[in-house]
Coordinates of C-alpha atoms in Angstrom, one line a residue:
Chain A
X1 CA -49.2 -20.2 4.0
X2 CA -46.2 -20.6 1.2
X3 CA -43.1 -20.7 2.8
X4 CA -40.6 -18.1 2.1
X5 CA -37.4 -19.4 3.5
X6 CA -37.2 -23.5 3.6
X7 CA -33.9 -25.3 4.8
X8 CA -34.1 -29.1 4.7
X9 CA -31.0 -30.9 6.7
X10 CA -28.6 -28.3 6.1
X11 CA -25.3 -29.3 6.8
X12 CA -22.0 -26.6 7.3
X13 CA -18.7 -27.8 8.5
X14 CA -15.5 -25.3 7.9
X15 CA -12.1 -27.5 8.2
X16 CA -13.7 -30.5 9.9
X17 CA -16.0 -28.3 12.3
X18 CA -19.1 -28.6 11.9
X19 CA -20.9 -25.5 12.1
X20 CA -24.5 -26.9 11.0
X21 CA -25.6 -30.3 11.8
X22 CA -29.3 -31.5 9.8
X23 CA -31.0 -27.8 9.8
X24 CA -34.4 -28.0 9.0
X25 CA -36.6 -24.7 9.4
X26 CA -39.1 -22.8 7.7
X27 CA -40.5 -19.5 7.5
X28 CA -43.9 -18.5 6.1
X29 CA -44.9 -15.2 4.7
X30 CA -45.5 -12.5 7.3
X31 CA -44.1 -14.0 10.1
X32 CA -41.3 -13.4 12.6
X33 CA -38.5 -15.4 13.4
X34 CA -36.1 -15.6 16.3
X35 CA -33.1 -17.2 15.3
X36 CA -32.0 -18.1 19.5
X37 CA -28.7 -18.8 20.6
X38 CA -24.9 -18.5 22.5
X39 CA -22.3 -16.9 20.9
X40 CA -20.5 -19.9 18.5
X41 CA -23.8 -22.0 18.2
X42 CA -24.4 -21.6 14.1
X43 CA -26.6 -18.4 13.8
X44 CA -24.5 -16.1 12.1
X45 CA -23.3 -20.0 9.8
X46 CA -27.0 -20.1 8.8
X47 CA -28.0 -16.7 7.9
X48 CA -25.0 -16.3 6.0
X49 CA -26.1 -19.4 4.0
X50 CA -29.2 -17.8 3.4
X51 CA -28.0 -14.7 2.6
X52 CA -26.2 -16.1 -0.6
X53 CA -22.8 -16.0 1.1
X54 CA -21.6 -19.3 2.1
X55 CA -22.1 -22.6 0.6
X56 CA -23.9 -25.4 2.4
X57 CA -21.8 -29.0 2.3
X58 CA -25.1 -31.0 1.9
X59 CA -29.2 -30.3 2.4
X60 CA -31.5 -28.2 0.8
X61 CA -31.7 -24.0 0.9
X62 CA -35.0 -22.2 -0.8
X63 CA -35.6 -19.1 -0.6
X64 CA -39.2 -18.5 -2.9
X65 CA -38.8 -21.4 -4.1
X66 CA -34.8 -20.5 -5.8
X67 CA -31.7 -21.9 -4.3
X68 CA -29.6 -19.2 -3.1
X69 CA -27.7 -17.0 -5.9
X70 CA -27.8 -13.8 -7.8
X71 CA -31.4 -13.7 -7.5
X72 CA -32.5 -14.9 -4.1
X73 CA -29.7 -11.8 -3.5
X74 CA -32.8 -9.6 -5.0
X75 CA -35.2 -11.0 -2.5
X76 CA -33.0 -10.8 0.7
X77 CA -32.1 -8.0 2.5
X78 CA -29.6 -8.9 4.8
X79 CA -27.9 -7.3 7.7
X80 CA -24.9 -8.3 8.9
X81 CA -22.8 -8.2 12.7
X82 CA -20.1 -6.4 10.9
X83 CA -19.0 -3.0 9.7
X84 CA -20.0 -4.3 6.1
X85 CA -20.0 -0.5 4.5
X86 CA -17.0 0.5 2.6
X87 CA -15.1 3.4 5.1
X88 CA -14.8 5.7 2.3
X89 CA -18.4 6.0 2.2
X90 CA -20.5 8.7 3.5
X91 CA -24.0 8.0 4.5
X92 CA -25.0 9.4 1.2
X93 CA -22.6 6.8 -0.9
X94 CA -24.4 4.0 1.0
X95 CA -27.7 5.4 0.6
X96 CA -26.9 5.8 -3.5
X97 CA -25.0 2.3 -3.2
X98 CA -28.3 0.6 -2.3
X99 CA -30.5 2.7 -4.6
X100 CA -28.2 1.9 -7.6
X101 CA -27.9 -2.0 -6.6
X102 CA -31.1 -2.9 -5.5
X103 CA -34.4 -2.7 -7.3
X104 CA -36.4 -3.0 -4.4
X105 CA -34.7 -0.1 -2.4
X106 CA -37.3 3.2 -1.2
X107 CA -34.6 5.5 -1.1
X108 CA -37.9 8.2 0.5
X109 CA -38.2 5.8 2.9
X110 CA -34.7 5.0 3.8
X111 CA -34.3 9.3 4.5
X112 CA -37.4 8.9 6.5
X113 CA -35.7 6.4 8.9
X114 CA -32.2 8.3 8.8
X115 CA -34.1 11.3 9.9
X116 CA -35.8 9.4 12.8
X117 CA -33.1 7.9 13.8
X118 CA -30.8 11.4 14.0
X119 CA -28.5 9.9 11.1
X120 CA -26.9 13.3 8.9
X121 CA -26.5 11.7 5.1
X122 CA -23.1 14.0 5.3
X123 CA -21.8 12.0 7.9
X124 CA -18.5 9.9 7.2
X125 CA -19.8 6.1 7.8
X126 CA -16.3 5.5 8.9
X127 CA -16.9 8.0 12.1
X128 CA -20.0 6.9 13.3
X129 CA -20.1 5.9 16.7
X130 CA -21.4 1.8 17.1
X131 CA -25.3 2.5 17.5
X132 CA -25.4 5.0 14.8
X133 CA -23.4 2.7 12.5
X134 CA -26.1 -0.2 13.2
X135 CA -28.5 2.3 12.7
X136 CA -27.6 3.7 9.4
X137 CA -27.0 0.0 8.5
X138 CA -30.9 -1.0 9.9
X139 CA -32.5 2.1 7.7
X140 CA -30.9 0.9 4.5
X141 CA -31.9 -2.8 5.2
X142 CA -35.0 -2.3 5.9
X143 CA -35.5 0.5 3.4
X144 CA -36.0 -2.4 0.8
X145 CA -39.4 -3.6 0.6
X146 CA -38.1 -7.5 0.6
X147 CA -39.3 -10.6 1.0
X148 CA -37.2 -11.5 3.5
X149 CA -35.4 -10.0 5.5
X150 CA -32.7 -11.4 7.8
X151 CA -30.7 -9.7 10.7
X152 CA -28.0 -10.9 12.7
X153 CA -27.2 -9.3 15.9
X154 CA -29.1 -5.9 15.0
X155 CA -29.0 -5.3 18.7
X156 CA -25.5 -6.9 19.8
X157 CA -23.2 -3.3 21.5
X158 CA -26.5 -0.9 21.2
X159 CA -27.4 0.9 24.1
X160 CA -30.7 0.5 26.0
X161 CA -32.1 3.7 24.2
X162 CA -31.3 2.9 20.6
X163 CA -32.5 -0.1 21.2
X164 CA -35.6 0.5 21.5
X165 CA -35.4 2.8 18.2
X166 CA -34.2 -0.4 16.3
X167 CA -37.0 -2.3 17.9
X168 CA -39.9 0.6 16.8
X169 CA -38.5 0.4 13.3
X170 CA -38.4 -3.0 12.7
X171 CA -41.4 -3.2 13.9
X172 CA -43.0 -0.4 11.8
X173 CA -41.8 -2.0 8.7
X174 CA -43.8 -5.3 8.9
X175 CA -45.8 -6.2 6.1
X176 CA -48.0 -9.2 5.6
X177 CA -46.4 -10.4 2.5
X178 CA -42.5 -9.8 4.2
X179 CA -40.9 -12.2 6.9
X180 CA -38.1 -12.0 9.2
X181 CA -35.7 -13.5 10.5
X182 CA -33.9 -12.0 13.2
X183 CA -30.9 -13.8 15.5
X184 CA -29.8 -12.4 19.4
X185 CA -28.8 -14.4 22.4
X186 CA -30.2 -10.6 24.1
X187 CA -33.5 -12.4 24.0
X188 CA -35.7 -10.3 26.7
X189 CA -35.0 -6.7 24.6
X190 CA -36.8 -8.3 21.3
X191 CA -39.0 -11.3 22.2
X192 CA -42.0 -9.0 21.9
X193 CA -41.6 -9.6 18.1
X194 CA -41.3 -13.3 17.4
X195 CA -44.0 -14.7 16.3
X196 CA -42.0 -18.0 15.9
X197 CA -38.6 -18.9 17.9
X198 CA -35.4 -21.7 17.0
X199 CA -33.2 -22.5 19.6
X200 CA -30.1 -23.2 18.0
X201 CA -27.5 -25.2 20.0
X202 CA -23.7 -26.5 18.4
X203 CA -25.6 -26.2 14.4
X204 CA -28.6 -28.4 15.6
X205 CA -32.3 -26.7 16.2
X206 CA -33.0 -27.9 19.9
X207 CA -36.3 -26.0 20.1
X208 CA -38.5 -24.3 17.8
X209 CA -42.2 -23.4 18.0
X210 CA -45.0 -20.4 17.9
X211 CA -43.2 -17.8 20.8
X212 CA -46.8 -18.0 22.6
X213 CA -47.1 -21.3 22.5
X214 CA -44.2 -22.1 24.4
X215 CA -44.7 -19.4 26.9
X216 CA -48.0 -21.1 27.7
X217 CA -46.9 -24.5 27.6
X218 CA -43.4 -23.5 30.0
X219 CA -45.1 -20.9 31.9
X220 CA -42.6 -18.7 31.1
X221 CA -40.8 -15.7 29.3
X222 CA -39.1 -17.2 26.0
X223 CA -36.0 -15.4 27.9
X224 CA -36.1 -17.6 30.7
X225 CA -36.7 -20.7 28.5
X226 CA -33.2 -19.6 26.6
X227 CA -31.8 -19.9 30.2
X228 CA -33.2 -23.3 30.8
X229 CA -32.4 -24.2 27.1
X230 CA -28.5 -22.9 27.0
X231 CA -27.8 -23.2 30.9
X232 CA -25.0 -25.3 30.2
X233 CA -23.9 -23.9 27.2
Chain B
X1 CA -21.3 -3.5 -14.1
X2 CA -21.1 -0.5 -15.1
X3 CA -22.3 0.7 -11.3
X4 CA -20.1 -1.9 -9.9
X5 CA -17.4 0.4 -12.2
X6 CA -18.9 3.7 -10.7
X7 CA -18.6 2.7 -6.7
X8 CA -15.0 1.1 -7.5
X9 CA -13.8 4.3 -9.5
X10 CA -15.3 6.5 -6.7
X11 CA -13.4 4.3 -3.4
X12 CA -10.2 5.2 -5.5
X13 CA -10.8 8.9 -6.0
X14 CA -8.2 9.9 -4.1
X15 CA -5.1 8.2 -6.0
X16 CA -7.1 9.1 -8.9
X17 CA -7.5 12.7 -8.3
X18 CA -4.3 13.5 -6.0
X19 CA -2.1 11.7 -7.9
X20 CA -2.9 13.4 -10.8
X21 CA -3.4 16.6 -9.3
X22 CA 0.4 16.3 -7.8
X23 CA 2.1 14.9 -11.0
X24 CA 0.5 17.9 -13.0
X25 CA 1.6 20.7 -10.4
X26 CA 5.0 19.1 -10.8
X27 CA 5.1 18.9 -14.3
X28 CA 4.2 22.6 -14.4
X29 CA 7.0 23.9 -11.7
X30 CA 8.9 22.0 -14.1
X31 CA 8.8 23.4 -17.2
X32 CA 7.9 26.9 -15.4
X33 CA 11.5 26.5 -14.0
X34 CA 13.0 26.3 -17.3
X35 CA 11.1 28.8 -18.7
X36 CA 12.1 31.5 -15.8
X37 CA 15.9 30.8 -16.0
X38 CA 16.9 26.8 -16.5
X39 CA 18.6 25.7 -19.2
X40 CA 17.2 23.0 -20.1
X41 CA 14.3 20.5 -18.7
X42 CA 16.1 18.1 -17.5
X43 CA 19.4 19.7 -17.6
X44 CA 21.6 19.0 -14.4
X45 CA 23.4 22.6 -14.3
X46 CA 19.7 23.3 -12.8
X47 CA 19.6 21.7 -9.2
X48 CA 15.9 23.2 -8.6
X49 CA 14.9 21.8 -12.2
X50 CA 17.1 18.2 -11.2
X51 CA 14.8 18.1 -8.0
X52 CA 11.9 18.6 -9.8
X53 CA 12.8 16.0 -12.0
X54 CA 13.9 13.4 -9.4
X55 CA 10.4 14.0 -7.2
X56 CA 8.4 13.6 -10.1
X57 CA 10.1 10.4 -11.4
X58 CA 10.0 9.1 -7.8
X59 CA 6.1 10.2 -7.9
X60 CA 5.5 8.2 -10.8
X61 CA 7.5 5.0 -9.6
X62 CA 5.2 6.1 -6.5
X63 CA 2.2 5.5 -8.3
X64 CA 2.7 2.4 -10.2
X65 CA 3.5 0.4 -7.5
X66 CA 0.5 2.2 -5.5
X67 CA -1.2 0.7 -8.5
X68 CA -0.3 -3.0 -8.8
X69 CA -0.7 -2.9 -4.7
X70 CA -3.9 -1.9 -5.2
X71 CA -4.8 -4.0 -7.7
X72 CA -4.5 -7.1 -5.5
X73 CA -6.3 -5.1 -2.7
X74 CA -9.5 -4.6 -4.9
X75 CA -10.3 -8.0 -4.5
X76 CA -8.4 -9.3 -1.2
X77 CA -9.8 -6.5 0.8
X78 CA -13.6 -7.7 0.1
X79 CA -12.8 -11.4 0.3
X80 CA -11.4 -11.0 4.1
X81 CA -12.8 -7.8 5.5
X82 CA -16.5 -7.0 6.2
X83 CA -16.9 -5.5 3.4
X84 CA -17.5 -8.6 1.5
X85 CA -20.8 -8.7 2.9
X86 CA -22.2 -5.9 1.1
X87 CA -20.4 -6.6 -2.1
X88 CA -21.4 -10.3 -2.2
X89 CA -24.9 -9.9 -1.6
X90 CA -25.4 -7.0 -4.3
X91 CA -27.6 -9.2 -7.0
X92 CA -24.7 -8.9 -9.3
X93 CA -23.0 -12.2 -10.8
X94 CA -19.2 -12.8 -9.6
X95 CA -18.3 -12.5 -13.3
X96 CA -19.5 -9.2 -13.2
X97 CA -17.7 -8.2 -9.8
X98 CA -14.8 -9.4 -11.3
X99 CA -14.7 -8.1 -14.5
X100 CA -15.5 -4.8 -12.4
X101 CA -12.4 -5.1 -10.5
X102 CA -10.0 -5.8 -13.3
X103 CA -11.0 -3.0 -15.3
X104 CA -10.5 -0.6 -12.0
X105 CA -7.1 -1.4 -12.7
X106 CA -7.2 -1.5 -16.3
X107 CA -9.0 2.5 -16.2
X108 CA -6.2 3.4 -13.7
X109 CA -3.5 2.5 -15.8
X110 CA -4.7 4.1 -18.8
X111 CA -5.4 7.4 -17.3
X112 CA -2.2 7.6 -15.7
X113 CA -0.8 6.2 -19.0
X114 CA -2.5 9.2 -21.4
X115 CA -1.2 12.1 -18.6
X116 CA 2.2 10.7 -18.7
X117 CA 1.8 11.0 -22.4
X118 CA 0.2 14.2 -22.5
X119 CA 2.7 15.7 -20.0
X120 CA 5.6 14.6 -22.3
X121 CA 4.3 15.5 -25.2
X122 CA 3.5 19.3 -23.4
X123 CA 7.0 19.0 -22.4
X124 CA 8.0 18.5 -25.8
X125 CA 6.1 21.7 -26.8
X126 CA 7.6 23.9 -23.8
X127 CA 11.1 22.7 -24.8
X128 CA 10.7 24.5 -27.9
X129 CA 11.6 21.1 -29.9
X130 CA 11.4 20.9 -34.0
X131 CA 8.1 19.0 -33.8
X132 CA 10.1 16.4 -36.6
X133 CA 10.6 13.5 -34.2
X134 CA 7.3 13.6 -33.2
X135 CA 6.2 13.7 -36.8
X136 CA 8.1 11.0 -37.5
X137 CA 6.9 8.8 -34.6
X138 CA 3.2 9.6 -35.8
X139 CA 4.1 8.9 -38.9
X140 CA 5.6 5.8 -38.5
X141 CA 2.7 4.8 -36.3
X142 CA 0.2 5.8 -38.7
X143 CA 2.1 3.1 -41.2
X144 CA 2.0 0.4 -39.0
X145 CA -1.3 0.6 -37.2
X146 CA -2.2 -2.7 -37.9
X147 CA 0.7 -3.9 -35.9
X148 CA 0.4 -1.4 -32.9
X149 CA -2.8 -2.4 -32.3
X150 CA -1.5 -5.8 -32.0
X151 CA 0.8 -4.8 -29.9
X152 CA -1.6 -2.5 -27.7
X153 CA -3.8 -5.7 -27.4
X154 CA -0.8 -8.0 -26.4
X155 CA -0.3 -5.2 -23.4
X156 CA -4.0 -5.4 -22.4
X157 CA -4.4 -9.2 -22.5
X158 CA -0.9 -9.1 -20.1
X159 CA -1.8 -7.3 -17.9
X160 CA -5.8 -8.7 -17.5
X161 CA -3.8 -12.0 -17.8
X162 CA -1.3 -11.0 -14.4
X163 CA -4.8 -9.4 -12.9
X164 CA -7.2 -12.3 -13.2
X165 CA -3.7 -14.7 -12.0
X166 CA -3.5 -12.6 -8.7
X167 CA -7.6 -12.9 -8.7
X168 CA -7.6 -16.8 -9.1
X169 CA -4.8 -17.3 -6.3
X170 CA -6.7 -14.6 -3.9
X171 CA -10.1 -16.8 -4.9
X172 CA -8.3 -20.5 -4.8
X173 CA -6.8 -19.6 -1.3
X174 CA -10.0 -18.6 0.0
X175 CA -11.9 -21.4 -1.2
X176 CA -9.1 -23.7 0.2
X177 CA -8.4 -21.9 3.4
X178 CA -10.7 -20.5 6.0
X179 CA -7.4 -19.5 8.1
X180 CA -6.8 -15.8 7.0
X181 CA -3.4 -16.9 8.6
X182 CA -1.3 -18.7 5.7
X183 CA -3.4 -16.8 2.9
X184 CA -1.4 -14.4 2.1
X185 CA 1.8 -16.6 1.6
X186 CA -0.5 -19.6 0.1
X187 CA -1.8 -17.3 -2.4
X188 CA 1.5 -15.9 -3.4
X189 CA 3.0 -19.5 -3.7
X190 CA 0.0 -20.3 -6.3
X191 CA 0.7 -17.1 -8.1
X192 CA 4.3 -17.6 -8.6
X193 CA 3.3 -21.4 -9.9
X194 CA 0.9 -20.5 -12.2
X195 CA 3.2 -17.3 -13.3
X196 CA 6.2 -20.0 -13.6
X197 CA 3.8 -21.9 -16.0
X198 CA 2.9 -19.7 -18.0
X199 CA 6.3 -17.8 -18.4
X200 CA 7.6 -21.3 -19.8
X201 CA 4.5 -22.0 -22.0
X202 CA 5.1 -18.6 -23.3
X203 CA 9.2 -19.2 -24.1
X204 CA 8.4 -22.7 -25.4
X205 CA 5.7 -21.1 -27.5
X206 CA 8.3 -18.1 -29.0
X207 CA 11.1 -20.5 -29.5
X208 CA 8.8 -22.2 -31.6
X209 CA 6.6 -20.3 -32.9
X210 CA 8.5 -17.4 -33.5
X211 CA 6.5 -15.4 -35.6
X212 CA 5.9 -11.1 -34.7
X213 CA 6.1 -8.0 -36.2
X214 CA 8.6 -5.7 -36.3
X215 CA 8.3 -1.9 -36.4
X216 CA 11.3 -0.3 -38.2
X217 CA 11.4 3.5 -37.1
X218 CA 14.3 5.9 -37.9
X219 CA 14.0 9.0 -35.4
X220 CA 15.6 11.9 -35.9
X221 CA 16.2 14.4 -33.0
X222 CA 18.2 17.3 -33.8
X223 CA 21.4 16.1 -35.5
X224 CA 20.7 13.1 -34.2
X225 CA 19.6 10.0 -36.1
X226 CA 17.9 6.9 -34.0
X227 CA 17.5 4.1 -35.7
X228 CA 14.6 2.2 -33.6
X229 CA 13.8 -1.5 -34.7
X230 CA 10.8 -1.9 -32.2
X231 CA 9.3 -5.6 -31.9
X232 CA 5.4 -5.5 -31.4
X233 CA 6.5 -8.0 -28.9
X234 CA 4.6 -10.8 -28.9
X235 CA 3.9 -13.6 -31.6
X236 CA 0.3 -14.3 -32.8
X237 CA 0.6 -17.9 -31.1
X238 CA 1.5 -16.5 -27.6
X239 CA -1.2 -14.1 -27.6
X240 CA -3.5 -16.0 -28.6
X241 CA -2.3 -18.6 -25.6
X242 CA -2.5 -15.8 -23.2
X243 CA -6.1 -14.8 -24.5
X244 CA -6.9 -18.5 -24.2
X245 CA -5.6 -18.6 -20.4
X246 CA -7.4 -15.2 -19.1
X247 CA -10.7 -16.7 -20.6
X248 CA -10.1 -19.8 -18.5
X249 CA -8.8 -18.2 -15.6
X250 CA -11.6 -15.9 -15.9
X251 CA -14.3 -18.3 -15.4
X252 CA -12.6 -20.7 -13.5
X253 CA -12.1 -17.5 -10.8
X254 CA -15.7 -16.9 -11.2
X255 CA -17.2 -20.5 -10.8
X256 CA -15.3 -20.8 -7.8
X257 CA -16.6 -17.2 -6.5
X258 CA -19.7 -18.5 -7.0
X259 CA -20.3 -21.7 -5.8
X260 CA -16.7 -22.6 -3.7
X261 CA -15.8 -19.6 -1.8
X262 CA -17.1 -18.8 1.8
X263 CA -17.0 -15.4 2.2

């Protein structure tokens, strides 16, 4: 399986801290990735690296095979923790915004995830309430049929029931030749969809494996193993 | 570019439109005041007309500042807020965001440059005015278009030349600090340095190199005669210096977008 996403000894540090400390993952086509850890561990440090916005100091970043730049930007759709939309936007800007900047958008298919999700195109983005801002911002991410896609926090201040929406869609837009890569420290809402997990821990990888593999092997829930893992943390 | 134009044009609608919209409604009351019973446009034995006049001035004083604030905005705004995120992962080169964001400013300028000139020249016509001094003006233009030209491109190369300054600072700072703290007044400091610099290339380069075109206009307006010796400003030597820095300034912003900046 070619790998999609390949980070050899990545290495972040942002006035002296270091953020990343010797990263080394990889992600194949078609599979899912949890991205595991506290609040302040790297996560956010990583995907943003991967995403084309931050620099590493030292190691290796290939996404397909490019290093990141204007056109691993083509292959990743990325979703960030923040309010990333512009607040004089209306639904229907950000829908055009992504139509007119990415190739890969399905602008059908992005209205086909609104609707489900109960998002009017009229609506200011700027007076959205918290889960429909994450929503509108999950239907236009994974409106793009991408080869990777990465999401940080897509659950972090949802409520239980839009949670579970996020979770459907996410999980209705997998395709064989798309991975993912998805970071939460609320591990027990999205387990079900790792096929892979990476413990994370002060910019180092403590853990990683198949997500069935280690529940076998711990006899337990990859939620409880985060306990045992980040206890102390 | 041209759609990272579009979306930057669009987020600025509402100077663009409102201010225009406002300036015009003005300029109308205006000259529909002296029309209905004011002596003159700007005469001052009219206090409604004087009002007019001062709100107007103050809307357009209003506006440039609005402007230039803005201008550093553009960019600051998507460095440090969220917004950044979506810009900077749009598969679009830094060059071209930034090129995008300069001419913003550049567009804004212009189109509140060609309705101030428009409005005059419609004041002109309500006034009732012999149309010579205007004929003279064009005239006179017509003559020298070689020079005003020059002159036009001496404006447009200062001001991409004070935009991509503010845009190098705002980049240098953020590729320097992560602290949003001290950006503001780090960025400022570099600005004025690099402003200071080139102010004295520039005076060292006109004391020397002294060379520019002069426009000699005589204007007449009414009985009046104004005799008008107007420089096109700027030697060949000093534009060409500031041409020279806003290509290097350019790219030097841009590389460091690229490749130094954490966003």
């Amino acid at each position: 399986m070619k790998a999609v996403l390949e980070l050899r000894d990545v290495h972040k540090s942002f006035m002296g801290k270091k953020a990343l400390q010797g990263v080394d993952l990889s992600v194949g086509a078609g599979s899912v990735i949890g991205l595991l850890g506290p609040n302040g561990s790297g996560k956010t440090t990583l995907i943003k690296i991967i995403a084309g916005l931050i620099k590493q100091n030292a190691g290796e970043v290939k996404i397909c095979g490019l290093n990141p730049g204007e056109e691993t930007k083509a292959l990743v759709s990325y979703l960030p923790d923040t309010q990333h939309l512009y607040k004089w936007m209306r639904v229907e800007d950000a829908i055009c915004f992504y139509d007119d900047f990415f190739e890969d958008f399905d602008r059908l298919r992005c209205e086909e995830l609104l609707d489900y999700m109960g998002i009017d195109r009229a609506d200011k983005v700027k007076d959205l309430s918290k889960g429909m801002y994450e929503k509108t911002s999950l239907a236009l991410t994974l409106a793009r049929q991408s080869r990777l896609y990465v999401l940080d926090e897509p659950l972090g201040g949802i409520d239980p029931v839009a949670r579970d929406t996020i979770i459907d869609t996410i999980l209705s837009n997998y395709r064989e030749d798309s991975s993912f890569i998805i970071s939460t420290h609320l591990v027990s809402d999205v387990e079900r969809l790792f096929d892979t997990v990476a413990f994370i821990k002060e910019g180092k990888i403590i853990l990683d494996g198949e997500a069935e593999e280690l529940r076998i092997e711990r006899s337990m829930s990859i939620e409880n193993i985060y306990k045992e893992v980040f206890r102390n943390a | 570019m041209l759609k990272l134009l579009k979306y930057e044009l669009k987020s600025r609608k509402n100077l663009l439109l409102g201010g225009s919209l406002t300036i015009i409604i003005l300029n109308i009351l205006i000259m529909l005041d002296w029309k209905l019973g004011g002596n003159e446009i700007f005469g001052y034995d009219d206090t409604f007309g004087a009002i007019l006049s001062i709100v107007l001035f103050g809307i357009w004083v209003a506006i440039l500042v609005i402007i230039i604030i803005d201008s550093i905005n553009i960019l600051r705004k998507d460095l440090y807020e969220d917004t950044g995120q979506l810009l900077f992962t749009v598969p679009k080169s830094s060059y071209s965001i930034l090129l995008s964001k300069m001419l913003t400013t550049v567009i804004e300028l212009l189109l509140f440059g060609l309705l101030f000139t428009t409005l005059m020249i419609s004041i002109i016509v309500a006034e009732g005015t012999n149309f010579e001094s205007v004929k003279v003006m064009l005239q006179v233009l017509g003559e020298n278009i070689g020079i005003v030209l020059q002159a036009l491109f001496a404006i447009l190369i200062d001001i991409m030349n004070f935009l991509v300054t503010i845009y190098f600072s705002l980049v240098l700072t953020k590729s320097l600090l992560k602290d949003k703290k001290y950006s503001g007044i780090t960025a400022f400091g570099i600005f004025l340095l690099l402003s200071i610099f080139m102010g004295k290339i520039n005076s060292w380069l006109f004391r020397y190199m002294p060379y520019s075109s002069d426009l000699g206009m005589s204007l007449r307006y009414g009985e009046f005669v104004l005799e008008l010796p107007i420089s096109a400003g700027e030697s060949i030597a000093i534009i060409l210096f500031n041409l020279c820095l806003f290509i290097i300034l350019f790219f030097l912003t841009g590389y460091l977008l690229e490749h130094k900046t954490d966003i």
